[in-house]
mmCIF file with all atom_site columns, C-alpha atoms in Angstrom:
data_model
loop_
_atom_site.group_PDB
_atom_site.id
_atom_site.type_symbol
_atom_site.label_atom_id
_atom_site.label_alt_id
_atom_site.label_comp_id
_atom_site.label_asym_id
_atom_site.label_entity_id
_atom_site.label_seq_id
_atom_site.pdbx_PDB_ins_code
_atom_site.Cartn_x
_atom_site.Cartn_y
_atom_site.Cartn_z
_atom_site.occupancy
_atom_site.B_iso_or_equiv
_atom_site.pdbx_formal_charge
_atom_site.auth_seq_id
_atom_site.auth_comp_id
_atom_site.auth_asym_id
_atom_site.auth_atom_id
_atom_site.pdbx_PDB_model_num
ATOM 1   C CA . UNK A 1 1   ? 110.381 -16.028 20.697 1.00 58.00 ? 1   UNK A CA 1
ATOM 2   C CA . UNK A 1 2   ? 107.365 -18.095 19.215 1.00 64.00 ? 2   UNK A CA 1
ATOM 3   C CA . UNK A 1 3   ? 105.790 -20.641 21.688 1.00 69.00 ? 3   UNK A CA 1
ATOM 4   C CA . UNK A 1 4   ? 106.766 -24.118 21.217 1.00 62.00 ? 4   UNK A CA 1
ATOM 5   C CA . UNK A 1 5   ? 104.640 -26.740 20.356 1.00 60.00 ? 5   UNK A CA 1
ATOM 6   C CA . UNK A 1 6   ? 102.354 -28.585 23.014 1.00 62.00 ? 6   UNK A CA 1
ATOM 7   C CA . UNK A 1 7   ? 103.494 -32.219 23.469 1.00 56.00 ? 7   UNK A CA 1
ATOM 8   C CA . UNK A 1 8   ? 100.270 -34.477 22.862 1.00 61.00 ? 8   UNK A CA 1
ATOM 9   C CA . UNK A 1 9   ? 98.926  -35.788 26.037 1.00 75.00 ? 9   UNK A CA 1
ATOM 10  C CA . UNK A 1 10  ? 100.313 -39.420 27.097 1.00 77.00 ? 10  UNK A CA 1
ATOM 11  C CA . UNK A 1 11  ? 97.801  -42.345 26.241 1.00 83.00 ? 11  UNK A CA 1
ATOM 12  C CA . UNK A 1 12  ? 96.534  -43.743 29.468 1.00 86.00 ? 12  UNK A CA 1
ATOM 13  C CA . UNK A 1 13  ? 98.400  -47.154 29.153 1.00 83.00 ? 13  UNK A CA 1
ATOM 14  C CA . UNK A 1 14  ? 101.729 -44.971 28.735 1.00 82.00 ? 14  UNK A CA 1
ATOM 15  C CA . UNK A 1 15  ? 100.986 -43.015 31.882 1.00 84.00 ? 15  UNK A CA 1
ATOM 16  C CA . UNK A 1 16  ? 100.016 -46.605 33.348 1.00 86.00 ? 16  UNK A CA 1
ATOM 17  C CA . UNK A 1 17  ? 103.250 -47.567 32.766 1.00 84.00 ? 17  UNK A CA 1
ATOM 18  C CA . UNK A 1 18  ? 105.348 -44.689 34.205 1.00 84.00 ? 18  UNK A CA 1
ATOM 19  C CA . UNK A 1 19  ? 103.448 -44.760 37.820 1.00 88.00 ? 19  UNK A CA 1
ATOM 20  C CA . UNK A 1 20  ? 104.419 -48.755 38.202 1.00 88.00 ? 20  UNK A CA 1
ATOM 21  C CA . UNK A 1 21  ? 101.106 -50.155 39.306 1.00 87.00 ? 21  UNK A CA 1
ATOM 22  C CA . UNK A 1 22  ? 103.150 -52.827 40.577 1.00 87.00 ? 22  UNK A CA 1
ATOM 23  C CA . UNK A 1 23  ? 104.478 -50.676 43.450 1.00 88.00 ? 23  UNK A CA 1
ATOM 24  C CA . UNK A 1 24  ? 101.051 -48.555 44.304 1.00 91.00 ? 24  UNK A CA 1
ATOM 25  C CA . UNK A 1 25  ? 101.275 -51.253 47.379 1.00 93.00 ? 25  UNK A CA 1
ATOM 26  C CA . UNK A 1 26  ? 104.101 -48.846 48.708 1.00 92.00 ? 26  UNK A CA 1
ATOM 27  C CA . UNK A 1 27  ? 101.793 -46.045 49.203 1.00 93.00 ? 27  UNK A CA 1
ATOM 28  C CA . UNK A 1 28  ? 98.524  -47.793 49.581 1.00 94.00 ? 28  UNK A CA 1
ATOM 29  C CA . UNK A 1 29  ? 100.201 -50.054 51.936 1.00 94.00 ? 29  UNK A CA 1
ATOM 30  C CA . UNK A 1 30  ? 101.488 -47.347 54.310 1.00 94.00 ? 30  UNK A CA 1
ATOM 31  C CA . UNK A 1 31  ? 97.836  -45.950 53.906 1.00 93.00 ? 31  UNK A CA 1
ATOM 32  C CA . UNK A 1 32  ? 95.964  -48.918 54.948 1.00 93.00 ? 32  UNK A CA 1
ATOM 33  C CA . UNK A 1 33  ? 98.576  -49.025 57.741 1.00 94.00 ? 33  UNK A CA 1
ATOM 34  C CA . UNK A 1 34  ? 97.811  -45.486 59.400 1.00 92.00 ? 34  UNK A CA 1
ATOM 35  C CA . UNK A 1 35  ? 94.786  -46.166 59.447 1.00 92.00 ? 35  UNK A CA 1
ATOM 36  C CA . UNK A 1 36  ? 95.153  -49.679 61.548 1.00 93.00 ? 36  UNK A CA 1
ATOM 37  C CA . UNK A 1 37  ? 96.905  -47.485 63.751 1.00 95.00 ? 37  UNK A CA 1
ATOM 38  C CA . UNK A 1 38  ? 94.446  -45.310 63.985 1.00 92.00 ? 38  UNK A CA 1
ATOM 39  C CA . UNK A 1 39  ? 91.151  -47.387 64.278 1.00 91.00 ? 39  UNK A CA 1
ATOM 40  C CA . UNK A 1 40  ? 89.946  -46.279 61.062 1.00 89.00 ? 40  UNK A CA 1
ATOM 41  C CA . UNK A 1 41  ? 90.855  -49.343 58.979 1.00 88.00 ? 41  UNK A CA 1
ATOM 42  C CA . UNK A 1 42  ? 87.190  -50.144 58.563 1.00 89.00 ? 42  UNK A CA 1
ATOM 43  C CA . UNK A 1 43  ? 85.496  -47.017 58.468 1.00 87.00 ? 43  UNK A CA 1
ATOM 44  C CA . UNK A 1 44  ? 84.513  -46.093 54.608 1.00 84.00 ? 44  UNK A CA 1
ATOM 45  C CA . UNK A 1 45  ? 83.494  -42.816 53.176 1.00 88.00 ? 45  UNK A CA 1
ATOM 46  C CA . UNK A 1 46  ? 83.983  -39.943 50.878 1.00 92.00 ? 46  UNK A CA 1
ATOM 47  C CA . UNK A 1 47  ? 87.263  -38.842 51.966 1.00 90.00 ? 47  UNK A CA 1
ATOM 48  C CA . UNK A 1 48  ? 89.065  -41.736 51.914 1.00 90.00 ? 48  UNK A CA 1
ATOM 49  C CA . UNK A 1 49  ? 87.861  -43.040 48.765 1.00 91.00 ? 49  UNK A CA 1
ATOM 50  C CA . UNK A 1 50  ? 89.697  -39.765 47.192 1.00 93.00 ? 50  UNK A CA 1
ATOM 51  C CA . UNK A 1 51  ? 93.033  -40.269 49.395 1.00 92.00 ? 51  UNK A CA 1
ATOM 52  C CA . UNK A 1 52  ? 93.126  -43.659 48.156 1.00 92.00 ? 52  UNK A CA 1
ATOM 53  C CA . UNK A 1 53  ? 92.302  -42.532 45.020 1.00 92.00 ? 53  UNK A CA 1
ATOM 54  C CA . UNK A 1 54  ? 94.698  -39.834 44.573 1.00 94.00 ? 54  UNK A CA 1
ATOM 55  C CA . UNK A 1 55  ? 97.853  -42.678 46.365 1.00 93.00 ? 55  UNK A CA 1
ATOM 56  C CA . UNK A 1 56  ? 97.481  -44.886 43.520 1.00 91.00 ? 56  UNK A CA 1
ATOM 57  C CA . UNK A 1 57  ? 97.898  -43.317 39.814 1.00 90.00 ? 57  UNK A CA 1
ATOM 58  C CA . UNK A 1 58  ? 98.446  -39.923 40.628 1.00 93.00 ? 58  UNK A CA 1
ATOM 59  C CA . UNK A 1 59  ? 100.799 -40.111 43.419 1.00 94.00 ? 59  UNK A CA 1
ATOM 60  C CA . UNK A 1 60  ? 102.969 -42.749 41.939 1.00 92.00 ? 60  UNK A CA 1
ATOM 61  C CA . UNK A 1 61  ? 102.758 -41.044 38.256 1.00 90.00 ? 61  UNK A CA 1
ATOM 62  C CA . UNK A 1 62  ? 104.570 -38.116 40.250 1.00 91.00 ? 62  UNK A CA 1
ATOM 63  C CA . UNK A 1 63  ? 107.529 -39.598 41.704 1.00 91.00 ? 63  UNK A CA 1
ATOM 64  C CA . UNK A 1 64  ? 108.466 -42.266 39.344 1.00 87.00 ? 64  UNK A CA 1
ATOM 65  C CA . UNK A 1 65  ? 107.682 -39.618 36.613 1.00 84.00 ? 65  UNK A CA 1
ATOM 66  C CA . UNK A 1 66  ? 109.980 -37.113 38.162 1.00 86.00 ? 66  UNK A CA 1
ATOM 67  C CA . UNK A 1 67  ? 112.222 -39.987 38.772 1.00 83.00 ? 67  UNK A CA 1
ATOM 68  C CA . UNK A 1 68  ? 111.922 -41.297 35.076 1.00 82.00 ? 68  UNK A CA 1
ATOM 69  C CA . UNK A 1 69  ? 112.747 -37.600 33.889 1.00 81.00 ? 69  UNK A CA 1
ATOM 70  C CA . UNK A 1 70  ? 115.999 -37.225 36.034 1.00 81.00 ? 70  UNK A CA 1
ATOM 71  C CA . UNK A 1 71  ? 117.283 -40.317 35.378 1.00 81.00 ? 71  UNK A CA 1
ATOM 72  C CA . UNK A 1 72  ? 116.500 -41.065 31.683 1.00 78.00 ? 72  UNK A CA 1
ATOM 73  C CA . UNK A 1 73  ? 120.081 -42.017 30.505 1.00 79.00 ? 73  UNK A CA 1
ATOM 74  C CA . UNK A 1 74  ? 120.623 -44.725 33.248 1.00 81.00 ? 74  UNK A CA 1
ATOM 75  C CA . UNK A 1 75  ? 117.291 -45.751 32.304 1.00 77.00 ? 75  UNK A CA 1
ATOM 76  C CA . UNK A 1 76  ? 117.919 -46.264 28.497 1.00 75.00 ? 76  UNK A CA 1
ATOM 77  C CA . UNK A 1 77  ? 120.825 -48.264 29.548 1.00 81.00 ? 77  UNK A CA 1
ATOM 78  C CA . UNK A 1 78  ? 119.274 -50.246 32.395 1.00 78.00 ? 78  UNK A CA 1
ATOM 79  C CA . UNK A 1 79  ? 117.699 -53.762 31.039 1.00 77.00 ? 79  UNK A CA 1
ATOM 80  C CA . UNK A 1 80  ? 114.929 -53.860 34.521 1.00 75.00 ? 80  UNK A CA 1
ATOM 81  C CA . UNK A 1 81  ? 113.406 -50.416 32.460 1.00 77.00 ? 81  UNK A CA 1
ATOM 82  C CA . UNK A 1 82  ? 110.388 -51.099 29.909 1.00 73.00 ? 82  UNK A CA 1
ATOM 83  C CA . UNK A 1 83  ? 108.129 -53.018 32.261 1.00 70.00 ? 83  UNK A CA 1
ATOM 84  C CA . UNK A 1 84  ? 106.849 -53.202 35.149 1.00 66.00 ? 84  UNK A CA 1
ATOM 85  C CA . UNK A 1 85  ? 109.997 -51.626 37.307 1.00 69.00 ? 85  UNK A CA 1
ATOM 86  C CA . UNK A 1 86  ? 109.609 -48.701 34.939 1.00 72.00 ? 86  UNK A CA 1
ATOM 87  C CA . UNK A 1 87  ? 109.436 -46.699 31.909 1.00 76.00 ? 87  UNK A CA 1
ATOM 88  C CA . UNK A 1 88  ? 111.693 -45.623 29.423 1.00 77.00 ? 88  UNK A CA 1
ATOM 89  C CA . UNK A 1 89  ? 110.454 -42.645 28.637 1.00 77.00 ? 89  UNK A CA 1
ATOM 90  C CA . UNK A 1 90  ? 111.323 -41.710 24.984 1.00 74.00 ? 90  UNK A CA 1
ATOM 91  C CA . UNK A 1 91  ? 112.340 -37.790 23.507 1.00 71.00 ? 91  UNK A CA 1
ATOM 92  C CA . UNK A 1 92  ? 109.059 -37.080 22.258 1.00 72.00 ? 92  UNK A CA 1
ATOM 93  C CA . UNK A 1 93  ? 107.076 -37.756 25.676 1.00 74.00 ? 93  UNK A CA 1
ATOM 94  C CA . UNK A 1 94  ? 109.574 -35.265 28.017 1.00 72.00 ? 94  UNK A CA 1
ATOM 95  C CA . UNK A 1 95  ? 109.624 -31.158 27.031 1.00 66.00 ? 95  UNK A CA 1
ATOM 96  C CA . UNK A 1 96  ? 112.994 -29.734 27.198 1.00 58.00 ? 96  UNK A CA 1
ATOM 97  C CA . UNK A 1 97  ? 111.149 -27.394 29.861 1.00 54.00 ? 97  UNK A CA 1
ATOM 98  C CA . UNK A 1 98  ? 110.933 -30.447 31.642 1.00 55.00 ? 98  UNK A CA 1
ATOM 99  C CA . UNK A 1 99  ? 114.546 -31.803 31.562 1.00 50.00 ? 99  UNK A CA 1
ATOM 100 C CA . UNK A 1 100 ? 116.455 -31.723 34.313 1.00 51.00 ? 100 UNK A CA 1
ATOM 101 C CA . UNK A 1 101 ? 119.292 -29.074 34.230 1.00 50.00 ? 101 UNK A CA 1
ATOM 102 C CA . UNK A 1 102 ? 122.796 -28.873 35.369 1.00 45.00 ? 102 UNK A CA 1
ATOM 103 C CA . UNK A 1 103 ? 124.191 -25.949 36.672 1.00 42.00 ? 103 UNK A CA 1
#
């Protein structure tokens, strides 16, 4: 069976758009408020530069990108998809490896 093409790599405004910048405050947010809790609210270094970091784009670009891929019909419906609540993510950016199955 011959190897399917690669799918070209998503621009960085299209990948942008999938992890809803305008919702990174849900995981930066519960960030900032561990650590309040903990006393480390102030304290700045290495490590949390990359957890913050990795809670913004890349964090977010996995669950609404998993979410976009599972629900893609509702979202090609929806009117709220497009923007800022979300991406409609279009045949050519999803692999059929990458579809979500049914049984």
């Amino acid at each position: 069976m011959p190897n399917p093409a690669p799918l070209p790599l998503l621009p960085f405004h299209r990948l942008l758009t999938v992890s809803r910048p305008a919702l990174w405050i849900n995981t930066v947010g519960t960030l900032a408020t561990g650590l309040w809790l903990t006393g480390h609210l102030y304290r700045l270094d290495a490590s949390l530069l990359a957890l913050l970091v990795y809670l913004t784009l890349p964090f977010n670009l996995l669950i609404y990108g998993l979410n976009d891929l599972s629900d893609r019909e509702e979202d090609a419906r929806s009117s709220r998809k497009g923007g800022w609540q979300g991406a409609r993510l279009t045949p050519a950016e999803v692999s059929p490896s990458c579809a979500p199955r049914c049984c």
